[in-house]
Coordinates of C-alpha atoms and ligand atoms in Angstrom, one line a residue:
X1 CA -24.8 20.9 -28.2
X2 CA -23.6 22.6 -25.2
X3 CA -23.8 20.3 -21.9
X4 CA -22.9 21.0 -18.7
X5 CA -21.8 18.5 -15.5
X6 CA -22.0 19.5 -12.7
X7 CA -20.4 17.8 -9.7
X8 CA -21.6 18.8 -5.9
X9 CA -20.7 18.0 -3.0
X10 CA -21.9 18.5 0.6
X11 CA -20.2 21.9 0.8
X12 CA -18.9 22.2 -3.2
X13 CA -19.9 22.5 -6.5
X14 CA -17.6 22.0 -9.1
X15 CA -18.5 22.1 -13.4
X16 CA -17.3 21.5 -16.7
X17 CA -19.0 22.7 -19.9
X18 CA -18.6 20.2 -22.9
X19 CA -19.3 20.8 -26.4
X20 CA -20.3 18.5 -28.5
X21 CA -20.3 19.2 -32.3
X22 CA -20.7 16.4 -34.7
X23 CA -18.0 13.8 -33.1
X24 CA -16.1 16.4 -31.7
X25 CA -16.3 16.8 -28.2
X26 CA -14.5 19.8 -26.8
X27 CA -13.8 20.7 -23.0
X28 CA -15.2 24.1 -22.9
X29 CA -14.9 25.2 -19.3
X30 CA -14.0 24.2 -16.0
X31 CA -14.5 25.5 -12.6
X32 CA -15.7 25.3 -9.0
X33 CA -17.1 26.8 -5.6
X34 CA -15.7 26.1 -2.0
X35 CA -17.7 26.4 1.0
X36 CA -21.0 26.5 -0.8
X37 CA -24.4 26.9 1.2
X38 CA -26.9 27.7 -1.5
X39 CA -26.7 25.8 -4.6
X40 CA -29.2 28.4 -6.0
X41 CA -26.7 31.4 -5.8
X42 CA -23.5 28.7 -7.0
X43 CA -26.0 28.1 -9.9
X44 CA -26.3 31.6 -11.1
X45 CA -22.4 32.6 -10.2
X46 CA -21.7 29.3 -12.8
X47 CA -23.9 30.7 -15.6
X48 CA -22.6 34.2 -14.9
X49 CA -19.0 32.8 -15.4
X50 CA -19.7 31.0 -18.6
X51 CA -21.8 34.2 -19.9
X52 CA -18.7 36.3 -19.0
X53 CA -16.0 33.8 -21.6
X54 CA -18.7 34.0 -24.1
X55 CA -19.7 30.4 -24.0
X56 CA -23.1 30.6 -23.6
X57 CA -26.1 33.7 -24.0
X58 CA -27.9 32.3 -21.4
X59 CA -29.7 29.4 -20.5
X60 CA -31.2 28.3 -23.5
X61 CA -27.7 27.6 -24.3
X62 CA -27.4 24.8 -22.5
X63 CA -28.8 21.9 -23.6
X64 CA -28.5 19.8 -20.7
X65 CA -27.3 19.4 -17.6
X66 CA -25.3 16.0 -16.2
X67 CA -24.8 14.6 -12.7
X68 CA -23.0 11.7 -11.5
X69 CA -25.6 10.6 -9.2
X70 CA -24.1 7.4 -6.7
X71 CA -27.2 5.6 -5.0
X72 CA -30.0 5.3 -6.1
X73 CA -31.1 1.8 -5.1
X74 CA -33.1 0.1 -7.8
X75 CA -32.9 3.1 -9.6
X76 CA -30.1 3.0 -12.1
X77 CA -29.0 3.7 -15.4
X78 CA -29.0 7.1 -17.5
X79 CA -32.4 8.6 -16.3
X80 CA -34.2 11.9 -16.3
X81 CA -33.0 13.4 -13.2
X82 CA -36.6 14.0 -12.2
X83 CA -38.8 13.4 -8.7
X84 CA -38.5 9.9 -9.0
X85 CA -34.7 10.2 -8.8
X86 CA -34.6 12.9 -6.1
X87 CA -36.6 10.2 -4.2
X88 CA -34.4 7.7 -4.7
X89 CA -31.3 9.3 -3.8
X90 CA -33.0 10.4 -0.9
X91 CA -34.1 7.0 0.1
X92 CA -30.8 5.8 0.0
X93 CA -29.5 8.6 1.4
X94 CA -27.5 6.1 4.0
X95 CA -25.3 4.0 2.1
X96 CA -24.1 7.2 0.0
X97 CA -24.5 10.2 2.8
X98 CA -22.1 11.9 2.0
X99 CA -23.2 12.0 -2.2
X100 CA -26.7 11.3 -2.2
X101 CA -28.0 14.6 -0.2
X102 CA -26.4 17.3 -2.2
X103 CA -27.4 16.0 -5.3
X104 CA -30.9 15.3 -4.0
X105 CA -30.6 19.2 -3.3
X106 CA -28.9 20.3 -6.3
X107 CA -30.8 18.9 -8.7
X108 CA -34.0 20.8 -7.4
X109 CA -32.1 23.7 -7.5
X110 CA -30.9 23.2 -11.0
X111 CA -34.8 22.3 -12.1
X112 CA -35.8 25.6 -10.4
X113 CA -33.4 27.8 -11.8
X114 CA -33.1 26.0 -15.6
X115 CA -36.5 25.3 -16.2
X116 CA -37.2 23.7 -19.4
X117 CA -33.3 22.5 -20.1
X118 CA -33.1 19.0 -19.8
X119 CA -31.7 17.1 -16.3
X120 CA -29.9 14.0 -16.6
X121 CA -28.7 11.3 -13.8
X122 CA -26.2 8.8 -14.6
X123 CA -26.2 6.5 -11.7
X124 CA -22.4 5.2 -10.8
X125 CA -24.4 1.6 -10.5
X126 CA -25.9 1.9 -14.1
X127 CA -22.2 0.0 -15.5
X128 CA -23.3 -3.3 -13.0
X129 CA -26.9 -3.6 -14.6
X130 CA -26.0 -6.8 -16.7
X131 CA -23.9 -8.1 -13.8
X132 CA -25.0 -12.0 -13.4
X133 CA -27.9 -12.2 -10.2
X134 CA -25.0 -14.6 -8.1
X135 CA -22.7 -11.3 -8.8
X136 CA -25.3 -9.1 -7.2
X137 CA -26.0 -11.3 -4.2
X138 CA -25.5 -11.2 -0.6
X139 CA -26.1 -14.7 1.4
X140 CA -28.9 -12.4 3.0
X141 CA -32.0 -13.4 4.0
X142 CA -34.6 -12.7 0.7
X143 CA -36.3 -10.2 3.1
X144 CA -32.9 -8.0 3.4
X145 CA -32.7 -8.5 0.1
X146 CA -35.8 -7.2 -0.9
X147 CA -35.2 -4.3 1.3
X148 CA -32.3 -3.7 -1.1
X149 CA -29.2 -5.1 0.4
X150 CA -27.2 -6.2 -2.8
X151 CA -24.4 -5.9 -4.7
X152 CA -24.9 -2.0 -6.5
X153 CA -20.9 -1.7 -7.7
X154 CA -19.6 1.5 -8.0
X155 CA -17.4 3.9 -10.0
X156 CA -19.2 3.0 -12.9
X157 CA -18.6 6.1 -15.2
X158 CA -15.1 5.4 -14.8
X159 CA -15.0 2.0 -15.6
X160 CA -17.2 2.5 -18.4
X161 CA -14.8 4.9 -20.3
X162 CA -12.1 2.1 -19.3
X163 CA -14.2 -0.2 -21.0
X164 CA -14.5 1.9 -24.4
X165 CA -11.2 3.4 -24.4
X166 CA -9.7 -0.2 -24.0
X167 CA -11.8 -2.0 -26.7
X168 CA -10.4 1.1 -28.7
X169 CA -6.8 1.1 -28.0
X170 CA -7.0 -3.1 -28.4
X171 CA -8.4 -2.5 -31.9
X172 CA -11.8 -4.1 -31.1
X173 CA -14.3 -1.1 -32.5
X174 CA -17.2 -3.6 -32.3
X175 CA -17.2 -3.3 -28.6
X176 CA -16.2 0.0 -28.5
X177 CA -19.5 0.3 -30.5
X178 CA -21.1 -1.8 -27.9
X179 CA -19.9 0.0 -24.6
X180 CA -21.4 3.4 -26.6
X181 CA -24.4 2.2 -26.5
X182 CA -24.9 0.0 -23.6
X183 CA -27.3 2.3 -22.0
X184 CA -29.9 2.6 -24.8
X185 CA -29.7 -0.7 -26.6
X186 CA -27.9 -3.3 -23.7
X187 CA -25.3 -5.9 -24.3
X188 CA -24.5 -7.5 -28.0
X189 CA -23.0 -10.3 -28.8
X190 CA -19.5 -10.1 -30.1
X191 CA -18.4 -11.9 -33.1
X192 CA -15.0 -13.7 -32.7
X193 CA -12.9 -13.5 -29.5
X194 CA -13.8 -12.1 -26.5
X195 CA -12.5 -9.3 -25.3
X196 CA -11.4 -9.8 -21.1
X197 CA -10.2 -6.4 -19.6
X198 CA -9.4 -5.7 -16.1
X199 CA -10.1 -2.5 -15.4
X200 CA -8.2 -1.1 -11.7
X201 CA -9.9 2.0 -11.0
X202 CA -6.9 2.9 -7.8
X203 CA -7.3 6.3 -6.3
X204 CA -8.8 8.0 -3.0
X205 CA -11.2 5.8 -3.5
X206 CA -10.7 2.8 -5.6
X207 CA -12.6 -0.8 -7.0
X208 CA -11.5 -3.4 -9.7
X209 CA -13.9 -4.5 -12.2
X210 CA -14.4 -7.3 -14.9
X211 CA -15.6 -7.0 -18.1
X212 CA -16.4 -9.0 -20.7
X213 CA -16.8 -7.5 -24.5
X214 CA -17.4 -4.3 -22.7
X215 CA -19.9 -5.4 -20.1
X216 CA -19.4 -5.6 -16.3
X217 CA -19.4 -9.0 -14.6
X218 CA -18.6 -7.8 -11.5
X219 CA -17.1 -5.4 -8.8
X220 CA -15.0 -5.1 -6.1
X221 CA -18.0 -2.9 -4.6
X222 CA -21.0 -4.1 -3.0
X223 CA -24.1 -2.1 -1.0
X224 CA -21.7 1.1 -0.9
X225 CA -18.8 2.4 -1.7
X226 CA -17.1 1.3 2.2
X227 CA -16.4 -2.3 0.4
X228 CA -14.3 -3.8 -2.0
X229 CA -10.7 -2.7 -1.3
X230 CA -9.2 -0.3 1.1
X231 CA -10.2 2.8 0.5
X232 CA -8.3 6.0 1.6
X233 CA -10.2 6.7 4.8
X234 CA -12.8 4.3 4.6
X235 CA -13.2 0.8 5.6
X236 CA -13.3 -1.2 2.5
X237 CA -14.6 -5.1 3.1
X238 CA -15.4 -6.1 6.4
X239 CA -16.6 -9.3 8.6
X240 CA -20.2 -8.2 9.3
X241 CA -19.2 -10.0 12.5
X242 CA -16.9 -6.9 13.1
X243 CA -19.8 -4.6 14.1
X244 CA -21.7 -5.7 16.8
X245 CA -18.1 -7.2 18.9
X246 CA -16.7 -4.0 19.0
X247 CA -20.0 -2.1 19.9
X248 CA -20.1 -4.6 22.9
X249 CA -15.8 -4.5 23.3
X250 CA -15.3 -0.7 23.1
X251 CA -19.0 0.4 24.3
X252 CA -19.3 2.0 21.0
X253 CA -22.7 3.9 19.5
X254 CA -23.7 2.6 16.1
X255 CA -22.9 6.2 14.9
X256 CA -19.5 6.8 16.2
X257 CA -18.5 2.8 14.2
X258 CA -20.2 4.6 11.2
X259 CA -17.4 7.4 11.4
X260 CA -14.4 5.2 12.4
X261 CA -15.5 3.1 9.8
X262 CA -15.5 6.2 6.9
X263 CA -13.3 8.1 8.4
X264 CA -10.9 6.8 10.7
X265 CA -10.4 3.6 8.6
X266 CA -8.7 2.1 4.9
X267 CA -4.9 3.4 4.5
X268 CA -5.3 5.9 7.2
X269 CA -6.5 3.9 10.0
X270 CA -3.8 0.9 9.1
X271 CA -1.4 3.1 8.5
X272 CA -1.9 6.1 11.3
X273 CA 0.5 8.2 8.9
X274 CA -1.8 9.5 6.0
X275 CA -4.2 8.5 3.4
X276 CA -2.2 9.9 0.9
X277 CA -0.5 6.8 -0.8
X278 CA 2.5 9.3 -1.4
X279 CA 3.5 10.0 2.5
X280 CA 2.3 6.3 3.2
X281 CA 5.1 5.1 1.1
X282 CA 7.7 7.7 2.4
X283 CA 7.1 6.6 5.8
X284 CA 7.4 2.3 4.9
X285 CA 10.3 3.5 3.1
X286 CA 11.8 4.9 6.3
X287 CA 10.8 1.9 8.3
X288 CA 7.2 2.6 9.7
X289 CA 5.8 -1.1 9.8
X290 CA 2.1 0.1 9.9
X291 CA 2.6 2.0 6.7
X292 CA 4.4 -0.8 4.8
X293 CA 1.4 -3.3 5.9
X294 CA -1.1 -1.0 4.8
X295 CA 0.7 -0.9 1.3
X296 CA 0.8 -5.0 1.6
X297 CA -3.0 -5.1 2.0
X298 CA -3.4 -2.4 -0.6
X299 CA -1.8 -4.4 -2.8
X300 CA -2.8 -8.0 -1.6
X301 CA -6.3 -6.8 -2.3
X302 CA -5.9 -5.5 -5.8
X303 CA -4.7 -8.7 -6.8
X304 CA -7.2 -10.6 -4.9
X305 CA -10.1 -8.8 -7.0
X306 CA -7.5 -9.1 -10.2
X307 CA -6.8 -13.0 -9.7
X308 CA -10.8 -13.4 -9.2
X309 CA -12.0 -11.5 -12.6
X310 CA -9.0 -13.3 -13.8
X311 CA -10.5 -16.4 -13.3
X312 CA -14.2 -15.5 -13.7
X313 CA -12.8 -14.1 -17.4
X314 CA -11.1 -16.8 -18.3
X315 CA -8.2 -14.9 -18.8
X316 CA -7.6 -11.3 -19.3
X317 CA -6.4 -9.1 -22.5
X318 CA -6.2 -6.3 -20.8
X319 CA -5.2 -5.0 -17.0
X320 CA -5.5 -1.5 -17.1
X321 CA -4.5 0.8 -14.5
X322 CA -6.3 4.7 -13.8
X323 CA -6.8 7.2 -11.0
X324 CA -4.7 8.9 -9.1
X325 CA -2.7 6.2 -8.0
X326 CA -3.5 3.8 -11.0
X327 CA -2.1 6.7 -13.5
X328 CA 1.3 7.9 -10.9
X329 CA 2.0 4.7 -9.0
X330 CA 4.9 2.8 -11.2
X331 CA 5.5 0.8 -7.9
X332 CA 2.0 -0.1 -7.0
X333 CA 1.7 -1.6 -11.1
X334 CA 4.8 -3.4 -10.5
X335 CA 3.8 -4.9 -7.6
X336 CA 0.2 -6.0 -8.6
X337 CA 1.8 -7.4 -12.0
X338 CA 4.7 -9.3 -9.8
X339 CA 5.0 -13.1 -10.3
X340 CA 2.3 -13.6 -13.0
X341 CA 4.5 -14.7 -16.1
X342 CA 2.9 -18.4 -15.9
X343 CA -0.7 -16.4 -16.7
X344 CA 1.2 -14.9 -19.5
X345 CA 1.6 -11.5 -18.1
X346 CA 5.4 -10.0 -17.9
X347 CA 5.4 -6.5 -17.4
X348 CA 8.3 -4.1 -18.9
X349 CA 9.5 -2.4 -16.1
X350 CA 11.3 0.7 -18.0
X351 CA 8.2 0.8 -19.7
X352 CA 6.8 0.9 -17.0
X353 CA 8.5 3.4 -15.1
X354 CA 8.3 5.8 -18.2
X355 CA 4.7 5.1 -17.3
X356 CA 3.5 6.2 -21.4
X357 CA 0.1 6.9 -21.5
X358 CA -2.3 4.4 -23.5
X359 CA 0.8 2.5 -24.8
X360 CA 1.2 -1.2 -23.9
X361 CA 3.7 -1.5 -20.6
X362 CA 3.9 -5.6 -21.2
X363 CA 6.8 -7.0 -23.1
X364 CA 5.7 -7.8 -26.4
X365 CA 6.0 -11.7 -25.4
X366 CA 3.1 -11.0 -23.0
X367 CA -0.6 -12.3 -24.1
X368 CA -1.9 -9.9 -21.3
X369 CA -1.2 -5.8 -22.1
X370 CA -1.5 -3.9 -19.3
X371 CA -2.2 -0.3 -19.6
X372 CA -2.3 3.5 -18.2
X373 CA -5.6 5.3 -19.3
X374 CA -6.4 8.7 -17.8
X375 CA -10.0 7.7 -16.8
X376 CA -12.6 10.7 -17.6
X377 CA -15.8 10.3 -15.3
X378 CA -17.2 14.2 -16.7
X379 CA -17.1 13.3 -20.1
X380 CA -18.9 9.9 -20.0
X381 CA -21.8 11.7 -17.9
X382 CA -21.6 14.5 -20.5
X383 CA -21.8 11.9 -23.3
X384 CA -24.5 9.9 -21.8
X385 CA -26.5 13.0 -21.1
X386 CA -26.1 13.6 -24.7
X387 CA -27.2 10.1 -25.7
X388 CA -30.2 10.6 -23.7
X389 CA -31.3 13.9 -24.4
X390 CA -30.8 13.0 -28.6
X391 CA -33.1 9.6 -27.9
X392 CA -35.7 11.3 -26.4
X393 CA -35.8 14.0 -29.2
X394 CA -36.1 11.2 -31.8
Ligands
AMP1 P1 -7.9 10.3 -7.1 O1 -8.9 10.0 -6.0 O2 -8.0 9.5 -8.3 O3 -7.8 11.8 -7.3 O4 -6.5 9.8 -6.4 C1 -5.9 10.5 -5.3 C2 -4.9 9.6 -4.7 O5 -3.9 9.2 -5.6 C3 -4.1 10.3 -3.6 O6 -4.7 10.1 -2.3 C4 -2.8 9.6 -3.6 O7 -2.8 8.6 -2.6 C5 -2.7 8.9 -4.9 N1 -1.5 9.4 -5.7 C6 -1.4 10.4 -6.6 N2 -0.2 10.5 -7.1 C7 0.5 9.4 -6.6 C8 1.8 8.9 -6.8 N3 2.7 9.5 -7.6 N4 2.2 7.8 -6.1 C9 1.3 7.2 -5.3 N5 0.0 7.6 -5.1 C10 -0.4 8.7 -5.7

């Protein structure tokens, strides 16, 4: 089964062919387009490519197609990418404006060029379905709420593979099994202990989430991605207070705080160097105070979500690190995992500098492990478009 995921953007459009054989799952193809205008053309320059390396005939030999849809309100899950989901991504269009549009439009592309092969949306929210209704909550008044201002979470094809990749590595198949299936058959109870992970999703954009025999609890993000932590250019949690004083203060249009807020804000806008992690640290390390406080708050606020899951799990089996500065960032580990021996969790530091993938970079005295795992957002949505496609063909 061939399937493809494709990833768009605003002005890009970027794919990878899987194939799926039994329980093999194979990376076929990857590629992309800069500066795209038509999806329509990018669509037919993509299956020419593929024809051309002699992976597929033509379209009937792709079985489906994947997108890792962000927004989509109280639309979630692994859905048929179909009207209904068009709508909702365009009804949400602004909490996720810069996501939501393209795939709105690249789906109907896809549905017009590809008729008859099977569309697929896996929301980023579907991971945060099973979240408690306190985790999903605002203090709001019920009408905002019912207007849809809640708690979505984010990320979630990321943490999900975290979540089955952990169980796996920790030896706990059963909720592997679980986290395989979560989107056709919904959590299971686990027999025997509980399985806690932590799972620090730390990159241009990054969230922490809890979960609990491979089900979320919770998330660092809320309505949109601009919460949680500090992301690279964007705001991350903020006062609501914040807003309308410095409209009033700096005489500022809703729109322009919009784009300070996204683009002017997170490591950038506390640094004013970068928000690239990389030159942020160069310049702390060469005495540039704003940089080294916006590596304190970057790291302050990892451990503030940590120490909160840590809590709300009762402990934690697993802190697992991924993305680009989860995977390369020996410091940034180190300095999250600082100071918690009386929790139980003493990292290794040559073992953690060596930074092995999916191998354990606690001491072996440690009842927490703490691991690297090379997250993999295209193959869950490949997977799950899979799953979907085999239900609905009995
Ligand atoms: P991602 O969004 O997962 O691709 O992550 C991209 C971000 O990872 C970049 O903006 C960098 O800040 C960060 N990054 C990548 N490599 C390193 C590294 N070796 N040290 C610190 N940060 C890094």
């Amino acid at each position: 089964m061939n399937i493809l995921v494709a990833n768009l953007g605003s002005t890009s459009f970027k794919y990878r062919l899987f194939r799926f054989d039994g329980s093999t799952e194979l990376l076929l193809a990857k590629g992309g387009y800069e500066r795209v205008t038509d999806y329509g053309s990018t669509i037919d320059d993509c299956l020419a490519s593929l024809r051309a390396a002699g992976h597929v005939r033509d379209a009937s030999d792709l079985h489906g197609v994947g997108f890792k849809t962000v927004q989509g309100g109280e639309v979630t899950g692994c859905l048929p990418a179909d009207e209904r989901v068009e709508q909702a991504l365009l009804g949400t269009a602004d909490l996720a404006p810069a996501h939501n549009p393209p795939y709105a439009a690249g789906i109907r592309q896809f549905r017009a060029k590809l008729p008859g092969v099977p569309l697929v949306a896996l929301f980023e929210t579907a991971f945060y379905q099973w979240v408690p209704a306190y985790a999903n909550r605002y203090a709001v008044p019920d009408s905002w709420f019912a207007a849809g201002v809640r708690r979505y979470g984010f990320h979630g094809a990321s943490h999900k593979f975290i979540a089955e990749r952990s169980a796996e590595l920790l030896g706990r198949n059963d909720v592997a099994a679980i986290v395989q299936r979560l989107y056709q058959d919904g959590p299971k109870p686990v027999t025997g202990s509980p399985l806690r992970v932590i799972s620090c999703h730390l990159g241009g954009s990054s969230s922490v989430t809890g979960i609990r025999n491979g089900v979320a609890i919770g998330t660092s993000m809320g309505l949109s991605p601009q919460s949680g932590l500090p992301q690279n250019n964007r705001v991350g949690d903020l006062d609501s207070a914040a807003i309308p004083f410095i409209q009033k203060k700096l005489n500022l249009t809703t729109a322009e705080v919009e784009r300070q807020l996204t683009k002017e804000s997170g490591l950038l806008g506390l640094s004013g160097v970068s928000n690239d992690l990389r030159e942020i640290r160069e310049a702390a390390l060469a005495g540039n105070a704003r940089a080294q406080t916006a590596i304190d708050l970057l790291i302050h606020s990892i451990r503030h979500w940590v120490g909160a899951f840590w809590l709300e799990l009762g402990g934690c089996d697993a802190l697992v690190f991924t993305a680009g500065i989860g995977e390369n960032s020996a410091w940034i580990r180190e300095a999250v995992c600082a100071g918690l021996s009386d929790l139980g969790l003493v990292l290794d530091s040559a073992v953690n500098n060596a930074a092995p993938i999916e191998t354990n970079l606690a001491t072996a005295a440690s009842r927490t492990r703490v691991l690297i795992i090379p997250t993999n957002e295209e193959l869950v949505v490949a997977r799950e478009t899979r799953r979907l496609i085999t239900a609905s063909h009995g």
